PDB file of C-alpha atoms in Angstrom:
ATOM      1  CA  MET A   1      -0.132  15.442   1.504  1.00  0.00           C
ATOM      2  CA  THR A   2      -3.650  16.392   3.237  1.00  0.00           C
ATOM      3  CA  ALA A   3      -3.187  18.094   6.547  1.00  0.00           C
ATOM      4  CA  PRO A   4      -4.300  17.899   9.245  1.00  0.00           C
ATOM      5  CA  ALA A   5      -5.302  14.257   8.703  1.00  0.00           C
ATOM      6  CA  ILE A   6      -8.529  12.650   9.566  1.00  0.00           C
ATOM      7  CA  SER A   7      -7.786  10.489  12.296  1.00  0.00           C
ATOM      8  CA  ILE A   8      -8.958   8.294  15.264  1.00  0.00           C
ATOM      9  CA  GLU A   9      -7.878   7.542  18.817  1.00  0.00           C
ATOM     10  CA  PRO A  10      -7.275   3.742  19.621  1.00  0.00           C
ATOM     11  CA  THR A  11      -9.971   3.927  22.537  1.00  0.00           C
ATOM     12  CA  GLU A  12     -12.790   4.893  20.041  1.00  0.00           C
ATOM     13  CA  THR A  13     -15.288   2.290  18.745  1.00  0.00           C
ATOM     14  CA  ILE A  14     -15.021   0.702  15.382  1.00  0.00           C
ATOM     15  CA  THR A  15     -18.255   2.013  14.858  1.00  0.00           C
ATOM     16  CA  LYS A  16     -17.196   5.749  15.005  1.00  0.00           C
ATOM     17  CA  ALA A  17     -14.164   4.848  12.738  1.00  0.00           C
ATOM     18  CA  LEU A  18     -16.833   3.701  10.262  1.00  0.00           C
ATOM     19  CA  ARG A  19     -18.917   6.586  10.209  1.00  0.00           C
ATOM     20  CA  LEU A  20     -15.791   8.675   9.779  1.00  0.00           C
ATOM     21  CA  MET A  21     -14.369   6.493   6.647  1.00  0.00           C
ATOM     22  CA  LEU A  22     -17.522   6.669   5.217  1.00  0.00           C
ATOM     23  CA  SER A  23     -18.456  10.216   5.716  1.00  0.00           C
ATOM     24  CA  HIS A  24     -15.176  11.405   4.542  1.00  0.00           C
ATOM     25  CA  LYS A  25     -15.040   8.809   1.658  1.00  0.00           C
ATOM     26  CA  ILE A  26     -11.611   7.590   2.748  1.00  0.00           C
ATOM     27  CA  SER A  27     -10.293   4.193   2.863  1.00  0.00           C
ATOM     28  CA  GLY A  28      -8.101   4.281   6.256  1.00  0.00           C
ATOM     29  CA  LEU A  29      -7.671   6.190   9.105  1.00  0.00           C
ATOM     30  CA  PRO A  30      -4.152   6.779  11.156  1.00  0.00           C
ATOM     31  CA  VAL A  31      -4.652   5.979  14.833  1.00  0.00           C
ATOM     32  CA  VAL A  32      -3.072   8.462  17.007  1.00  0.00           C
ATOM     33  CA  THR A  33      -2.836   8.739  20.883  1.00  0.00           C
ATOM     34  CA  PRO A  34      -4.228  11.883  22.343  1.00  0.00           C
ATOM     35  CA  ASN A  35      -1.055  13.909  22.114  1.00  0.00           C
ATOM     36  CA  GLY A  36      -0.570  13.137  18.627  1.00  0.00           C
ATOM     37  CA  GLN A  37       1.733  10.129  18.391  1.00  0.00           C
ATOM     38  CA  LEU A  38       0.850   7.557  15.480  1.00  0.00           C
ATOM     39  CA  VAL A  39       0.163   4.243  16.794  1.00  0.00           C
ATOM     40  CA  GLY A  40      -1.368   2.580  13.981  1.00  0.00           C
ATOM     41  CA  ILE A  41      -3.693   2.382  11.031  1.00  0.00           C
ATOM     42  CA  LEU A  42      -7.212   1.311  10.385  1.00  0.00           C
ATOM     43  CA  THR A  43      -8.027   0.576   6.980  1.00  0.00           C
ATOM     44  CA  GLU A  44     -10.837  -1.144   5.137  1.00  0.00           C
ATOM     45  CA  GLY A  45      -8.613  -4.325   4.918  1.00  0.00           C
ATOM     46  CA  ASP A  46      -8.972  -4.607   8.532  1.00  0.00           C
ATOM     47  CA  LEU A  47     -12.680  -4.536   8.548  1.00  0.00           C
ATOM     48  CA  MET A  48     -13.457  -6.998   5.667  1.00  0.00           C
ATOM     49  CA  ARG A  49     -13.406 -10.201   7.934  1.00  0.00           C
ATOM     50  CA  ARG A  50     -15.921  -9.796  10.647  1.00  0.00           C
ATOM     51  CA  SER A  51     -18.120 -11.874  12.810  1.00  0.00           C
ATOM     52  CA  GLU A  52     -20.933  -9.631  12.291  1.00  0.00           C
ATOM     53  CA  LEU A  53     -20.979 -10.125   8.283  1.00  0.00           C
ATOM     54  CA  HIS A  54     -20.081 -13.966   8.925  1.00  0.00           C
ATOM     55  CA  THR A  55     -16.701 -13.395   6.764  1.00  0.00           C
ATOM     56  CA  GLU A  56     -14.407 -14.783   9.075  1.00  0.00           C
ATOM     57  CA  GLU A  57     -11.634 -16.751   7.657  1.00  0.00           C
ATOM     58  CA  LYS A  58     -12.469 -20.418   7.392  1.00  0.00           C
ATOM     59  CA  THR A  59      -9.315 -22.638   8.437  1.00  0.00           C
ATOM     60  CA  SER A  60      -9.158 -26.440   8.251  1.00  0.00           C
ATOM     61  CA  TRP A  61      -9.050 -28.830  11.420  1.00  0.00           C
ATOM     62  CA  LEU A  62      -5.125 -29.285  10.381  1.00  0.00           C
ATOM     63  CA  GLN A  63      -4.606 -25.529   9.927  1.00  0.00           C
ATOM     64  CA  GLY A  64      -6.253 -25.183  13.527  1.00  0.00           C
ATOM     65  CA  LEU A  65      -3.901 -27.606  15.017  1.00  0.00           C
ATOM     66  CA  LEU A  66      -0.597 -25.594  13.690  1.00  0.00           C
ATOM     67  CA  ARG A  67      -1.958 -22.424  14.795  1.00  0.00           C
ATOM     68  CA  SER A  68      -0.861 -21.493  18.149  1.00  0.00           C
ATOM     69  CA  SER A  69      -3.562 -20.542  20.847  1.00  0.00           C
ATOM     70  CA  GLY A  70      -2.265 -16.883  21.166  1.00  0.00           C
ATOM     71  CA  LYS A  71      -2.523 -16.601  17.145  1.00  0.00           C
ATOM     72  CA  GLN A  72      -6.241 -18.278  17.321  1.00  0.00           C
ATOM     73  CA  ALA A  73      -7.137 -16.042  20.186  1.00  0.00           C
ATOM     74  CA  GLY A  74      -5.492 -12.717  18.323  1.00  0.00           C
ATOM     75  CA  GLU A  75      -7.536 -13.501  15.271  1.00  0.00           C
ATOM     76  CA  TYR A  76     -10.784 -13.903  17.474  1.00  0.00           C
ATOM     77  CA  VAL A  77     -10.167 -10.423  18.544  1.00  0.00           C
ATOM     78  CA  HIS A  78      -9.397  -8.901  15.079  1.00  0.00           C
ATOM     79  CA  THR A  79     -12.761 -10.693  14.006  1.00  0.00           C
ATOM     80  CA  HIS A  80     -15.081  -9.584  17.031  1.00  0.00           C
ATOM     81  CA  GLY A  81     -12.968  -6.577  18.789  1.00  0.00           C
ATOM     82  CA  ARG A  82     -15.125  -3.692  18.940  1.00  0.00           C
ATOM     83  CA  LYS A  83     -12.402  -0.866  19.796  1.00  0.00           C
ATOM     84  CA  VAL A  84     -10.109   0.763  17.168  1.00  0.00           C
ATOM     85  CA  GLY A  85      -6.874  -0.293  18.940  1.00  0.00           C
ATOM     86  CA  GLU A  86      -8.079  -3.906  19.092  1.00  0.00           C
ATOM     87  CA  ILE A  87      -8.103  -4.293  15.401  1.00  0.00           C
ATOM     88  CA  MET A  88      -5.842  -1.954  13.935  1.00  0.00           C
ATOM     89  CA  SER A  89      -2.610  -2.440  12.085  1.00  0.00           C
ATOM     90  CA  THR A  90       0.131  -1.657  14.676  1.00  0.00           C
ATOM     91  CA  GLU A  91       3.184  -1.310  12.043  1.00  0.00           C
ATOM     92  CA  PRO A  92       1.733   1.305   9.444  1.00  0.00           C
ATOM     93  CA  ILE A  93       4.069   2.090   6.496  1.00  0.00           C
ATOM     94  CA  THR A  94       4.997   5.716   7.036  1.00  0.00           C
ATOM     95  CA  ILE A  95       6.796   8.456   5.210  1.00  0.00           C
ATOM     96  CA  PHE A  96       8.713  11.524   6.264  1.00  0.00           C
ATOM     97  CA  PRO A  97       7.478  15.174   5.133  1.00  0.00           C
ATOM     98  CA  GLU A  98      10.813  15.756   3.208  1.00  0.00           C
ATOM     99  CA  ALA A  99      10.242  12.614   0.991  1.00  0.00           C
ATOM    100  CA  SER A 100       9.783  13.016  -2.657  1.00  0.00           C
ATOM    101  CA  LEU A 101       6.478  12.340  -4.709  1.00  0.00           C
ATOM    102  CA  ARG A 102       8.587   9.401  -6.385  1.00  0.00           C
ATOM    103  CA  ASP A 103       9.272   8.149  -2.976  1.00  0.00           C
ATOM    104  CA  ALA A 104       5.712   8.049  -1.803  1.00  0.00           C
ATOM    105  CA  VAL A 105       4.716   6.344  -5.007  1.00  0.00           C
ATOM    106  CA  ASP A 106       7.531   3.908  -4.780  1.00  0.00           C
ATOM    107  CA  MET A 107       6.366   2.844  -1.191  1.00  0.00           C
ATOM    108  CA  MET A 108       2.493   2.563  -2.390  1.00  0.00           C
ATOM    109  CA  ILE A 109       3.193   0.250  -4.873  1.00  0.00           C
ATOM    110  CA  ARG A 110       5.879  -1.699  -2.939  1.00  0.00           C
ATOM    111  CA  HIS A 111       3.833  -1.896  -0.013  1.00  0.00           C
ATOM    112  CA  ARG A 112       0.519  -2.158  -1.648  1.00  0.00           C
ATOM    113  CA  VAL A 113      -1.188   0.493   0.298  1.00  0.00           C
ATOM    114  CA  LYS A 114      -3.491   3.301  -0.591  1.00  0.00           C
ATOM    115  CA  ARG A 115      -2.351   6.095   1.857  1.00  0.00           C
ATOM    116  CA  LEU A 116       0.665   6.716   3.792  1.00  0.00           C
ATOM    117  CA  PRO A 117       0.923   8.637   7.243  1.00  0.00           C
ATOM    118  CA  VAL A 118       3.399  11.551   7.292  1.00  0.00           C
ATOM    119  CA  VAL A 119       5.277  11.430  10.452  1.00  0.00           C
ATOM    120  CA  ARG A 120       7.970  13.412  12.063  1.00  0.00           C
ATOM    121  CA  ASN A 121       9.145  12.191  15.621  1.00  0.00           C
ATOM    122  CA  GLU A 122       6.623  10.081  15.853  1.00  0.00           C
ATOM    123  CA  GLN A 123       4.112  12.793  15.292  1.00  0.00           C
ATOM    124  CA  LEU A 124       1.250  12.460  12.733  1.00  0.00           C
ATOM    125  CA  MET A 125       1.980  15.548  10.348  1.00  0.00           C
ATOM    126  CA  GLY A 126      -0.824  14.630   7.786  1.00  0.00           C
ATOM    127  CA  VAL A 127      -1.658  11.961   5.268  1.00  0.00           C
ATOM    128  CA  VAL A 128      -0.718  11.438   1.645  1.00  0.00           C
ATOM    129  CA  SER A 129      -2.911   9.050  -0.546  1.00  0.00           C
ATOM    130  CA  ARG A 130      -3.687   8.082  -3.869  1.00  0.00           C
ATOM    131  CA  THR A 131      -6.053  10.676  -4.062  1.00  0.00           C
ATOM    132  CA  ASP A 132      -3.232  13.253  -3.537  1.00  0.00           C
ATOM    133  CA  MET A 133      -1.328  11.858  -6.305  1.00  0.00           C
ATOM    134  CA  LEU A 134      -4.185  12.469  -8.735  1.00  0.00           C
ATOM    135  CA  ARG A 135      -4.471  16.007  -7.548  1.00  0.00           C
ATOM    136  CA  ALA A 136      -0.681  16.495  -8.490  1.00  0.00           C
ATOM    137  CA  LEU A 137      -1.097  14.774 -11.687  1.00  0.00           C
ATOM    138  CA  LEU A 138      -4.222  16.745 -13.006  1.00  0.00           C
ATOM    139  CA  PRO A 139      -2.517  20.199 -13.554  1.00  0.00           C
ATOM    140  CA  VAL A 140       0.422  18.587 -15.401  1.00  0.00           C
ATOM    141  CA  LEU A 141      -2.162  16.963 -17.627  1.00  0.00           C
ATOM    142  CA  SER A 142      -3.875  20.306 -18.725  1.00  0.00           C
ATOM    143  CA  ASP A 143      -5.548  19.979 -22.112  1.00  0.00           C
ATOM    144  CA  ASP A 144      -4.875  23.539 -22.665  1.00  0.00           C
ATOM    145  CA  PRO A 145      -3.034  24.370 -25.650  1.00  0.00           C
ATOM    146  CA  GLU A 146       0.544  25.881 -25.716  1.00  0.00           C
ATOM    147  CA  THR A 147       2.128  27.461 -28.286  1.00  0.00           C
ATOM    148  CA  ALA A 148       5.131  26.113 -29.901  1.00  0.00           C
ATOM    149  CA  THR A 149       6.624  26.380 -33.344  1.00  0.00           C
ATOM    150  CA  ASP A 150       6.286  23.209 -35.853  1.00  0.00           C
ATOM    151  CA  GLU A 151      10.179  23.039 -35.821  1.00  0.00           C
ATOM    152  CA  THR A 152      10.089  23.148 -32.076  1.00  0.00           C
ATOM    153  CA  ILE A 153       7.490  20.081 -31.837  1.00  0.00           C
ATOM    154  CA  ARG A 154       9.465  18.078 -34.185  1.00  0.00           C
ATOM    155  CA  ASP A 155      12.705  18.529 -32.646  1.00  0.00           C
ATOM    156  CA  ALA A 156      11.031  17.532 -29.129  1.00  0.00           C
ATOM    157  CA  ILE A 157       9.510  14.443 -30.776  1.00  0.00           C
ATOM    158  CA  LEU A 158      12.432  13.220 -32.008  1.00  0.00           C
ATOM    159  CA  ARG A 159      14.550  14.158 -28.708  1.00  0.00           C
ATOM    160  CA  GLU A 160      12.254  11.770 -27.018  1.00  0.00           C
ATOM    161  CA  TYR A 161      12.449   9.037 -29.537  1.00  0.00           C
ATOM    162  CA  GLN A 162      16.243   9.454 -29.179  1.00  0.00           C
ATOM    163  CA  ALA A 163      16.045   9.098 -25.297  1.00  0.00           C
ATOM    164  CA  GLN A 164      13.826   6.031 -25.701  1.00  0.00           C
ATOM    165  CA  ASP A 165      16.447   4.031 -27.666  1.00  0.00           C
ATOM    166  CA  LYS A 166      15.397   0.756 -26.509  1.00  0.00           C
ATOM    167  CA  TRP A 167      12.430   0.701 -28.187  1.00  0.00           C
ATOM    168  CA  ALA A 168      12.323   3.916 -30.757  1.00  0.00           C
ATOM    169  CA  GLY A 169      15.800   3.475 -31.940  1.00  0.00           C
ATOM    170  CA  GLY A 170      16.683   3.229 -35.398  1.00  0.00           C
ATOM    171  CA  ASN A 171      14.939   6.226 -36.998  1.00  0.00           C
ATOM    172  CA  PHE A 172      12.043   3.833 -38.061  1.00  0.00           C
ATOM    173  CA  ILE A 173       9.461   6.647 -37.644  1.00  0.00           C
ATOM    174  CA  SER A 174       9.484   9.967 -39.597  1.00  0.00           C
ATOM    175  CA  VAL A 175       7.823  13.192 -38.352  1.00  0.00           C
ATOM    176  CA  ASP A 176       6.207  15.878 -40.061  1.00  0.00           C
ATOM    177  CA  VAL A 177       4.618  18.753 -38.183  1.00  0.00           C
ATOM    178  CA  LYS A 178       2.509  21.524 -39.750  1.00  0.00           C
ATOM    179  CA  ASN A 179       0.095  23.893 -37.763  1.00  0.00           C
ATOM    180  CA  GLY A 180       0.810  21.930 -34.675  1.00  0.00           C
ATOM    181  CA  ILE A 181      -0.539  18.812 -36.421  1.00  0.00           C
ATOM    182  CA  VAL A 182       1.830  16.019 -36.201  1.00  0.00           C
ATOM    183  CA  GLU A 183       2.196  13.178 -38.758  1.00  0.00           C
ATOM    184  CA  LEU A 184       3.988  10.114 -38.176  1.00  0.00           C
ATOM    185  CA  ASN A 185       5.076   7.696 -41.091  1.00  0.00           C
ATOM    186  CA  GLY A 186       7.020   4.589 -40.988  1.00  0.00           C
ATOM    187  CA  VAL A 187       6.980   0.717 -40.552  1.00  0.00           C
ATOM    188  CA  VAL A 188       6.692  -1.106 -37.117  1.00  0.00           C
ATOM    189  CA  THR A 189       6.545  -4.863 -36.092  1.00  0.00           C
ATOM    190  CA  ASP A 190       4.714  -4.656 -33.072  1.00  0.00           C
ATOM    191  CA  GLU A 191       1.661  -2.368 -32.390  1.00  0.00           C
ATOM    192  CA  ARG A 192       2.754  -1.327 -28.829  1.00  0.00           C
ATOM    193  CA  LEU A 193       5.379   0.430 -30.976  1.00  0.00           C
ATOM    194  CA  ARG A 194       2.945   2.258 -32.814  1.00  0.00           C
ATOM    195  CA  ILE A 195       0.948   3.190 -29.694  1.00  0.00           C
ATOM    196  CA  ALA A 196       4.166   4.301 -27.733  1.00  0.00           C
ATOM    197  CA  ALA A 197       5.361   6.650 -30.801  1.00  0.00           C
ATOM    198  CA  ARG A 198       1.889   8.242 -30.882  1.00  0.00           C
ATOM    199  CA  VAL A 199       2.048   8.903 -26.901  1.00  0.00           C
ATOM    200  CA  VAL A 200       5.202  10.425 -27.319  1.00  0.00           C
ATOM    201  CA  ALA A 201       3.696  13.066 -29.845  1.00  0.00           C
ATOM    202  CA  GLU A 202       0.749  13.449 -27.631  1.00  0.00           C
ATOM    203  CA  ASN A 203       2.672  14.855 -24.643  1.00  0.00           C
ATOM    204  CA  VAL A 204       4.895  17.434 -26.554  1.00  0.00           C
ATOM    205  CA  PRO A 205       3.485  20.873 -25.628  1.00  0.00           C
ATOM    206  CA  GLY A 206       1.910  22.899 -28.664  1.00  0.00           C
ATOM    207  CA  VAL A 207       0.819  19.701 -30.281  1.00  0.00           C
ATOM    208  CA  VAL A 208      -2.736  20.119 -31.756  1.00  0.00           C
ATOM    209  CA  SER A 209      -3.403  16.492 -33.037  1.00  0.00           C
ATOM    210  CA  VAL A 210      -1.658  13.378 -34.176  1.00  0.00           C
ATOM    211  CA  ILE A 211      -1.804  11.584 -37.409  1.00  0.00           C
ATOM    212  CA  ASP A 212      -0.795   8.215 -37.486  1.00  0.00           C
ATOM    213  CA  ASN A 213       0.281   6.905 -40.805  1.00  0.00           C
ATOM    214  CA  MET A 214       2.237   4.035 -39.528  1.00  0.00           C
ATOM    215  CA  THR A 215       2.006   0.682 -41.077  1.00  0.00           C
ATOM    216  CA  PHE A 216       2.249  -2.335 -38.952  1.00  0.00           C
ATOM    217  CA  VAL A 217       3.925  -5.263 -40.600  1.00  0.00           C
ATOM    218  CA  GLU A 218       3.390  -8.808 -38.760  1.00  0.00           C
ATOM    219  CA  PRO A 219       7.091 -10.206 -38.427  1.00  0.00           C
ATOM    220  CA  PHE A 220       6.644 -13.829 -39.222  1.00  0.00           C
ATOM    221  CA  SER A 221       4.168 -13.752 -42.172  1.00  0.00           C
ATOM    222  CA  SER A 222       4.963  -9.994 -43.620  1.00  0.00           C
ATOM    223  CA  THR A 223       1.299  -9.134 -43.583  1.00  0.00           C
ATOM    224  CA  GLU A 224       0.875  -5.422 -43.751  1.00  0.00           C
ATOM    225  CA  ILE A 225      -1.997  -4.152 -41.287  1.00  0.00           C
ATOM    226  CA  PRO A 226      -2.918  -0.380 -42.255  1.00  0.00           C
ATOM    227  CA  PRO A 227      -2.904   2.488 -39.877  1.00  0.00           C
ATOM    228  CA  PRO A 228      -6.181   2.864 -37.825  1.00  0.00           C
ATOM    229  CA  LEU A 229      -8.766   4.809 -39.023  1.00  0.00           C
ATOM    230  CA  PHE A 230      -9.474   6.325 -35.851  1.00  0.00           C
ATOM    231  CA  PRO A 231      -6.236   6.660 -33.782  1.00  0.00           C
TER     232      PRO A 231
END
C-alpha cells in the first residue's frame, strides 16, 4: 500500500481536491477528519456530473414524479456542492492492513473500484491502488534470464500442462528443449489452446525462447492451419 495516503478533510473545497488529484495523478482521495478517521472517499466518478460542465443527469418528467423531493435535493447537492463532504461517497469500500493481495484484487474487481483505503479501527493507514498492484507485478515479471537445465525446463512445462488438465490434458503437446529453447509440437483444435500452451512455456524460468510448431486443425472441416511464422 501507499502510506501515508494523500487525503483531504470533508470541509475542504472540491477545488483543492481537484488540484490534489491532478498534481499527484490519482483518481481518488480518502476523506478524513482532523483526527484521521475515514468518513468517505472522493473519486473522479463523484465529479463527472457537475452543473459547471452541464453534465447533470437528464431525467424524464415521469422519473421526476417517481423521485422523492429528498432524493432530488440530494442529487442537486451532488452536482452543485462546493465542499468535499457534500459530494463524497460516504460508504467507501475498505480493507484491513493484514489482508492479502488476492483479497485486495478480489475486492477491486467485485466492487469496480480503483483504490481501497486501508483502515484499522476507523483510522486511515494508507491506500492500496491498482498502481500498487502493478508495482508488485513488475519484479515478478522480470525479463532477466535465469539459469536452468533443459531437463528442468521441460519437466516444469509438463507439470504445468498436467496441472491445467481442464484444457491441456491428453498429452496433445510434445515438448523438446535445447539450450533453453523450447520447441512445441502437436495438433490443437482451438487456436486458444496454442496460445495457452505457448504462454506456459514462456513463464518457466530459464526459457530463452519458444518455437511454436503446433498445427491447428479446424474440427468441423478438418482444415489444417500451420503454425504462425512470427509467434
